[in-house]
Amino acid sequence: MARDALEALARLRRLETVEARRRLAVPLAQEAAAAGRLAAAAAALHAEHAPDNAAWRLWLPRGLAEHDRAALAHGQALARLREAQAGLAACRAAERAVGMLREQRAAEARRQALRGEQALLDEAAQRPRLPDR
C-alpha cells in the first residue's frame, strides 16, 4: 500500500474510533438511567412494605410489574451498551493494526536506506586506491 493510502487509512481509522466513542455516550447514559429506574423500583418495593396494610396488598402487583419492567429495560440498555463497547474495541483494534503496519513500513524503509548506504560503502571499498604521492 502506498504511503499516502496508508496515511489516509490511519486517518479514517482515527475518525471511526472518535465516532465510536461518541456513539458510546448514548447507551452509556441510557444504561445509567435504566439502572436508576431499577433502583427506584426496588427501593419503592422495600419502602412500601407493610404486609398488614390493605393498600399495600393492592399496590404490590403494580410495584412488582414496575420492577420487572425496569429490570427488563435495564437488561436491554446493558446489552446495547455492551454492543457499543464492542464496536469501540473493534475500532481501536483496527486503528492499532494500521499503526503497526505503519511502523513496519517505516522500519522497512529504514532497513532499505541502511542497505543502500552499506552498498555504497562496499562499492567504495572495492575501488582501487590511488597511490599516495
mmCIF file with all atom_site columns, C-alpha atoms in Angstrom:
data_model
loop_
_atom_site.group_PDB
_atom_site.id
_atom_site.type_symbol
_atom_site.label_atom_id
_atom_site.label_alt_id
_atom_site.label_comp_id
_atom_site.label_asym_id
_atom_site.label_entity_id
_atom_site.label_seq_id
_atom_site.pdbx_PDB_ins_code
_atom_site.Cartn_x
_atom_site.Cartn_y
_atom_site.Cartn_z
_atom_site.occupancy
_atom_site.B_iso_or_equiv
_atom_site.pdbx_formal_charge
_atom_site.auth_seq_id
_atom_site.auth_comp_id
_atom_site.auth_asym_id
_atom_site.auth_atom_id
_atom_site.pdbx_PDB_model_num
ATOM 1   C CA . MET A 1 1   ? 0.000   0.000  0.000  1.00 0.00 ? 1   MET A CA 1
ATOM 2   C CA . ALA A 1 2   ? 1.381   3.397  -0.872 1.00 0.00 ? 2   ALA A CA 1
ATOM 3   C CA . ARG A 1 3   ? 2.370   5.720  1.929  1.00 0.00 ? 3   ARG A CA 1
ATOM 4   C CA . ASP A 1 4   ? -0.415  8.186  1.062  1.00 0.00 ? 4   ASP A CA 1
ATOM 5   C CA . ALA A 1 5   ? -3.033  5.440  1.139  1.00 0.00 ? 5   ALA A CA 1
ATOM 6   C CA . LEU A 1 6   ? -1.718  4.154  4.472  1.00 0.00 ? 6   LEU A CA 1
ATOM 7   C CA . GLU A 1 7   ? -1.863  7.660  5.903  1.00 0.00 ? 7   GLU A CA 1
ATOM 8   C CA . ALA A 1 8   ? -5.438  8.037  4.661  1.00 0.00 ? 8   ALA A CA 1
ATOM 9   C CA . LEU A 1 9   ? -6.383  4.689  6.185  1.00 0.00 ? 9   LEU A CA 1
ATOM 10  C CA . ALA A 1 10  ? -4.864  5.705  9.522  1.00 0.00 ? 10  ALA A CA 1
ATOM 11  C CA . ARG A 1 11  ? -6.861  8.934  9.457  1.00 0.00 ? 11  ARG A CA 1
ATOM 12  C CA . LEU A 1 12  ? -10.040 7.032  8.617  1.00 0.00 ? 12  LEU A CA 1
ATOM 13  C CA . ARG A 1 13  ? -9.456  4.614  11.499 1.00 0.00 ? 13  ARG A CA 1
ATOM 14  C CA . ARG A 1 14  ? -8.905  7.530  13.908 1.00 0.00 ? 14  ARG A CA 1
ATOM 15  C CA . LEU A 1 15  ? -12.162 9.117  12.766 1.00 0.00 ? 15  LEU A CA 1
ATOM 16  C CA . GLU A 1 16  ? -14.015 5.820  13.165 1.00 0.00 ? 16  GLU A CA 1
ATOM 17  C CA . THR A 1 17  ? -12.692 5.494  16.714 1.00 0.00 ? 17  THR A CA 1
ATOM 18  C CA . VAL A 1 18  ? -13.809 9.036  17.565 1.00 0.00 ? 18  VAL A CA 1
ATOM 19  C CA . GLU A 1 19  ? -17.254 8.276  16.138 1.00 0.00 ? 19  GLU A CA 1
ATOM 20  C CA . ALA A 1 20  ? -17.478 5.004  18.099 1.00 0.00 ? 20  ALA A CA 1
ATOM 21  C CA . ARG A 1 21  ? -16.626 6.893  21.307 1.00 0.00 ? 21  ARG A CA 1
ATOM 22  C CA . ARG A 1 22  ? -19.344 9.407  20.501 1.00 0.00 ? 22  ARG A CA 1
ATOM 23  C CA . ARG A 1 23  ? -21.857 6.622  19.837 1.00 0.00 ? 23  ARG A CA 1
ATOM 24  C CA . LEU A 1 24  ? -20.951 5.004  23.169 1.00 0.00 ? 24  LEU A CA 1
ATOM 25  C CA . ALA A 1 25  ? -22.214 8.028  25.102 1.00 0.00 ? 25  ALA A CA 1
ATOM 26  C CA . VAL A 1 26  ? -25.892 7.380  24.279 1.00 0.00 ? 26  VAL A CA 1
ATOM 27  C CA . PRO A 1 27  ? -26.139 3.760  25.509 1.00 0.00 ? 27  PRO A CA 1
ATOM 28  C CA . LEU A 1 28  ? -23.977 4.680  28.496 1.00 0.00 ? 28  LEU A CA 1
ATOM 29  C CA . ALA A 1 29  ? -26.481 7.345  29.540 1.00 0.00 ? 29  ALA A CA 1
ATOM 30  C CA . GLN A 1 30  ? -29.424 5.030  28.799 1.00 0.00 ? 30  GLN A CA 1
ATOM 31  C CA . GLU A 1 31  ? -27.940 2.267  30.943 1.00 0.00 ? 31  GLU A CA 1
ATOM 32  C CA . ALA A 1 32  ? -27.343 4.679  33.827 1.00 0.00 ? 32  ALA A CA 1
ATOM 33  C CA . ALA A 1 33  ? -30.922 5.948  33.595 1.00 0.00 ? 33  ALA A CA 1
ATOM 34  C CA . ALA A 1 34  ? -32.302 2.398  33.443 1.00 0.00 ? 34  ALA A CA 1
ATOM 35  C CA . ALA A 1 35  ? -30.183 1.398  36.455 1.00 0.00 ? 35  ALA A CA 1
ATOM 36  C CA . GLY A 1 36  ? -31.624 4.382  38.318 1.00 0.00 ? 36  GLY A CA 1
ATOM 37  C CA . ARG A 1 37  ? -35.189 3.355  37.454 1.00 0.00 ? 37  ARG A CA 1
ATOM 38  C CA . LEU A 1 38  ? -34.483 -0.198 38.577 1.00 0.00 ? 38  LEU A CA 1
ATOM 39  C CA . ALA A 1 39  ? -33.017 1.017  41.864 1.00 0.00 ? 39  ALA A CA 1
ATOM 40  C CA . ALA A 1 40  ? -36.007 3.312  42.396 1.00 0.00 ? 40  ALA A CA 1
ATOM 41  C CA . ALA A 1 41  ? -38.456 0.468  41.731 1.00 0.00 ? 41  ALA A CA 1
ATOM 42  C CA . ALA A 1 42  ? -36.588 -1.806 44.150 1.00 0.00 ? 42  ALA A CA 1
ATOM 43  C CA . ALA A 1 43  ? -36.494 0.953  46.763 1.00 0.00 ? 43  ALA A CA 1
ATOM 44  C CA . ALA A 1 44  ? -40.233 1.540  46.341 1.00 0.00 ? 44  ALA A CA 1
ATOM 45  C CA . LEU A 1 45  ? -40.910 -2.139 46.982 1.00 0.00 ? 45  LEU A CA 1
ATOM 46  C CA . HIS A 1 46  ? -38.923 -2.007 50.213 1.00 0.00 ? 46  HIS A CA 1
ATOM 47  C CA . ALA A 1 47  ? -40.254 1.384  51.313 1.00 0.00 ? 47  ALA A CA 1
ATOM 48  C CA . GLU A 1 48  ? -43.881 0.452  50.817 1.00 0.00 ? 48  GLU A CA 1
ATOM 49  C CA . HIS A 1 49  ? -43.560 -2.923 52.518 1.00 0.00 ? 49  HIS A CA 1
ATOM 50  C CA . ALA A 1 50  ? -46.357 -3.311 55.039 1.00 0.00 ? 50  ALA A CA 1
ATOM 51  C CA . PRO A 1 51  ? -47.960 -6.758 54.783 1.00 0.00 ? 51  PRO A CA 1
ATOM 52  C CA . ASP A 1 52  ? -50.814 -5.915 57.139 1.00 0.00 ? 52  ASP A CA 1
ATOM 53  C CA . ASN A 1 53  ? -51.852 -2.882 55.088 1.00 0.00 ? 53  ASN A CA 1
ATOM 54  C CA . ALA A 1 54  ? -54.641 -3.489 52.545 1.00 0.00 ? 54  ALA A CA 1
ATOM 55  C CA . ALA A 1 55  ? -53.443 -0.614 50.336 1.00 0.00 ? 55  ALA A CA 1
ATOM 56  C CA . TRP A 1 56  ? -50.014 -2.230 50.121 1.00 0.00 ? 56  TRP A CA 1
ATOM 57  C CA . ARG A 1 57  ? -51.539 -5.532 49.000 1.00 0.00 ? 57  ARG A CA 1
ATOM 58  C CA . LEU A 1 58  ? -53.386 -3.669 46.232 1.00 0.00 ? 58  LEU A CA 1
ATOM 59  C CA . TRP A 1 59  ? -50.239 -1.722 45.255 1.00 0.00 ? 59  TRP A CA 1
ATOM 60  C CA . LEU A 1 60  ? -47.861 -4.728 45.314 1.00 0.00 ? 60  LEU A CA 1
ATOM 61  C CA . PRO A 1 61  ? -48.758 -6.199 41.878 1.00 0.00 ? 61  PRO A CA 1
ATOM 62  C CA . ARG A 1 62  ? -48.264 -2.799 40.294 1.00 0.00 ? 62  ARG A CA 1
ATOM 63  C CA . GLY A 1 63  ? -44.973 -2.305 42.162 1.00 0.00 ? 63  GLY A CA 1
ATOM 64  C CA . LEU A 1 64  ? -43.715 -5.739 41.097 1.00 0.00 ? 64  LEU A CA 1
ATOM 65  C CA . ALA A 1 65  ? -44.726 -5.086 37.492 1.00 0.00 ? 65  ALA A CA 1
ATOM 66  C CA . GLU A 1 66  ? -42.869 -1.764 37.538 1.00 0.00 ? 66  GLU A CA 1
ATOM 67  C CA . HIS A 1 67  ? -39.803 -3.503 38.982 1.00 0.00 ? 67  HIS A CA 1
ATOM 68  C CA . ASP A 1 68  ? -39.996 -6.184 36.266 1.00 0.00 ? 68  ASP A CA 1
ATOM 69  C CA . ARG A 1 69  ? -40.307 -3.552 33.520 1.00 0.00 ? 69  ARG A CA 1
ATOM 70  C CA . ALA A 1 70  ? -37.367 -1.631 34.961 1.00 0.00 ? 70  ALA A CA 1
ATOM 71  C CA . ALA A 1 71  ? -35.270 -4.816 35.146 1.00 0.00 ? 71  ALA A CA 1
ATOM 72  C CA . LEU A 1 72  ? -36.109 -5.662 31.530 1.00 0.00 ? 72  LEU A CA 1
ATOM 73  C CA . ALA A 1 73  ? -35.284 -2.121 30.361 1.00 0.00 ? 73  ALA A CA 1
ATOM 74  C CA . HIS A 1 74  ? -32.000 -2.239 32.280 1.00 0.00 ? 74  HIS A CA 1
ATOM 75  C CA . GLY A 1 75  ? -31.067 -5.548 30.669 1.00 0.00 ? 75  GLY A CA 1
ATOM 76  C CA . GLN A 1 76  ? -31.791 -4.177 27.217 1.00 0.00 ? 76  GLN A CA 1
ATOM 77  C CA . ALA A 1 77  ? -29.830 -0.983 27.902 1.00 0.00 ? 77  ALA A CA 1
ATOM 78  C CA . LEU A 1 78  ? -26.932 -3.052 29.206 1.00 0.00 ? 78  LEU A CA 1
ATOM 79  C CA . ALA A 1 79  ? -26.964 -5.160 26.030 1.00 0.00 ? 79  ALA A CA 1
ATOM 80  C CA . ARG A 1 80  ? -26.882 -2.004 23.871 1.00 0.00 ? 80  ARG A CA 1
ATOM 81  C CA . LEU A 1 81  ? -24.027 -0.646 25.974 1.00 0.00 ? 81  LEU A CA 1
ATOM 82  C CA . ARG A 1 82  ? -22.017 -3.844 25.564 1.00 0.00 ? 82  ARG A CA 1
ATOM 83  C CA . GLU A 1 83  ? -22.631 -3.758 21.818 1.00 0.00 ? 83  GLU A CA 1
ATOM 84  C CA . ALA A 1 84  ? -21.371 -0.175 21.615 1.00 0.00 ? 84  ALA A CA 1
ATOM 85  C CA . GLN A 1 85  ? -18.346 -1.086 23.737 1.00 0.00 ? 85  GLN A CA 1
ATOM 86  C CA . ALA A 1 86  ? -17.562 -3.981 21.402 1.00 0.00 ? 86  ALA A CA 1
ATOM 87  C CA . GLY A 1 87  ? -17.826 -1.630 18.429 1.00 0.00 ? 87  GLY A CA 1
ATOM 88  C CA . LEU A 1 88  ? -15.389 0.779  20.061 1.00 0.00 ? 88  LEU A CA 1
ATOM 89  C CA . ALA A 1 89  ? -12.999 -2.076 20.841 1.00 0.00 ? 89  ALA A CA 1
ATOM 90  C CA . ALA A 1 90  ? -13.111 -3.195 17.201 1.00 0.00 ? 90  ALA A CA 1
ATOM 91  C CA . CYS A 1 91  ? -12.371 0.359  16.014 1.00 0.00 ? 91  CYS A CA 1
ATOM 92  C CA . ARG A 1 92  ? -9.457  0.631  18.425 1.00 0.00 ? 92  ARG A CA 1
ATOM 93  C CA . ALA A 1 93  ? -8.089  -2.715 17.257 1.00 0.00 ? 93  ALA A CA 1
ATOM 94  C CA . ALA A 1 94  ? -8.298  -1.618 13.624 1.00 0.00 ? 94  ALA A CA 1
ATOM 95  C CA . GLU A 1 95  ? -6.565  1.645  14.494 1.00 0.00 ? 95  GLU A CA 1
ATOM 96  C CA . ARG A 1 96  ? -3.772  -0.245 16.285 1.00 0.00 ? 96  ARG A CA 1
ATOM 97  C CA . ALA A 1 97  ? -3.381  -2.604 13.322 1.00 0.00 ? 97  ALA A CA 1
ATOM 98  C CA . VAL A 1 98  ? -2.886  0.307  10.948 1.00 0.00 ? 98  VAL A CA 1
ATOM 99  C CA . GLY A 1 99  ? -0.418  1.833  13.393 1.00 0.00 ? 99  GLY A CA 1
ATOM 100 C CA . MET A 1 100 ? 1.581   -1.398 13.486 1.00 0.00 ? 100 MET A CA 1
ATOM 101 C CA . LEU A 1 101 ? 1.541   -1.573 9.693  1.00 0.00 ? 101 LEU A CA 1
ATOM 102 C CA . ARG A 1 102 ? 2.831   2.000  9.519  1.00 0.00 ? 102 ARG A CA 1
ATOM 103 C CA . GLU A 1 103 ? 5.615   1.121  11.965 1.00 0.00 ? 103 GLU A CA 1
ATOM 104 C CA . GLN A 1 104 ? 6.546   -1.947 9.916  1.00 0.00 ? 104 GLN A CA 1
ATOM 105 C CA . ARG A 1 105 ? 6.656   0.155  6.750  1.00 0.00 ? 105 ARG A CA 1
ATOM 106 C CA . ALA A 1 106 ? 8.851   2.768  8.435  1.00 0.00 ? 106 ALA A CA 1
ATOM 107 C CA . ALA A 1 107 ? 11.201  0.082  9.765  1.00 0.00 ? 107 ALA A CA 1
ATOM 108 C CA . GLU A 1 108 ? 11.443  -1.468 6.303  1.00 0.00 ? 108 GLU A CA 1
ATOM 109 C CA . ALA A 1 109 ? 12.229  1.937  4.782  1.00 0.00 ? 109 ALA A CA 1
ATOM 110 C CA . ARG A 1 110 ? 14.989  2.434  7.363  1.00 0.00 ? 110 ARG A CA 1
ATOM 111 C CA . ARG A 1 111 ? 16.422  -1.013 6.575  1.00 0.00 ? 111 ARG A CA 1
ATOM 112 C CA . GLN A 1 112 ? 16.368  -0.231 2.855  1.00 0.00 ? 112 GLN A CA 1
ATOM 113 C CA . ALA A 1 113 ? 18.148  3.070  3.465  1.00 0.00 ? 113 ALA A CA 1
ATOM 114 C CA . LEU A 1 114 ? 20.800  1.336  5.569  1.00 0.00 ? 114 LEU A CA 1
ATOM 115 C CA . ARG A 1 115 ? 21.278  -1.328 2.890  1.00 0.00 ? 115 ARG A CA 1
ATOM 116 C CA . GLY A 1 116 ? 21.766  1.403  0.296  1.00 0.00 ? 116 GLY A CA 1
ATOM 117 C CA . GLU A 1 117 ? 24.343  3.139  2.449  1.00 0.00 ? 117 GLU A CA 1
ATOM 118 C CA . GLN A 1 118 ? 26.123  -0.145 3.086  1.00 0.00 ? 118 GLN A CA 1
ATOM 119 C CA . ALA A 1 119 ? 26.148  -0.909 -0.638 1.00 0.00 ? 119 ALA A CA 1
ATOM 120 C CA . LEU A 1 120 ? 27.800  2.455  -1.306 1.00 0.00 ? 120 LEU A CA 1
ATOM 121 C CA . LEU A 1 121 ? 30.397  1.781  1.376  1.00 0.00 ? 121 LEU A CA 1
ATOM 122 C CA . ASP A 1 122 ? 31.065  -1.696 -0.025 1.00 0.00 ? 122 ASP A CA 1
ATOM 123 C CA . GLU A 1 123 ? 31.415  -0.287 -3.524 1.00 0.00 ? 123 GLU A CA 1
ATOM 124 C CA . ALA A 1 124 ? 33.824  2.387  -2.323 1.00 0.00 ? 124 ALA A CA 1
ATOM 125 C CA . ALA A 1 125 ? 35.886  -0.236 -0.511 1.00 0.00 ? 125 ALA A CA 1
ATOM 126 C CA . GLN A 1 126 ? 36.202  -2.287 -3.702 1.00 0.00 ? 126 GLN A CA 1
ATOM 127 C CA . ARG A 1 127 ? 37.629  0.573  -5.742 1.00 0.00 ? 127 ARG A CA 1
ATOM 128 C CA . PRO A 1 128 ? 41.355  0.545  -6.148 1.00 0.00 ? 128 PRO A CA 1
ATOM 129 C CA . ARG A 1 129 ? 43.150  3.209  -4.187 1.00 0.00 ? 129 ARG A CA 1
ATOM 130 C CA . LEU A 1 130 ? 45.184  5.817  -5.845 1.00 0.00 ? 130 LEU A CA 1
ATOM 131 C CA . PRO A 1 131 ? 48.819  5.727  -4.813 1.00 0.00 ? 131 PRO A CA 1
ATOM 132 C CA . ASP A 1 132 ? 49.900  8.359  -2.324 1.00 0.00 ? 132 ASP A CA 1
ATOM 133 C CA . ARG A 1 133 ? 52.349  10.908 -3.708 1.00 0.00 ? 133 ARG A CA 1
#
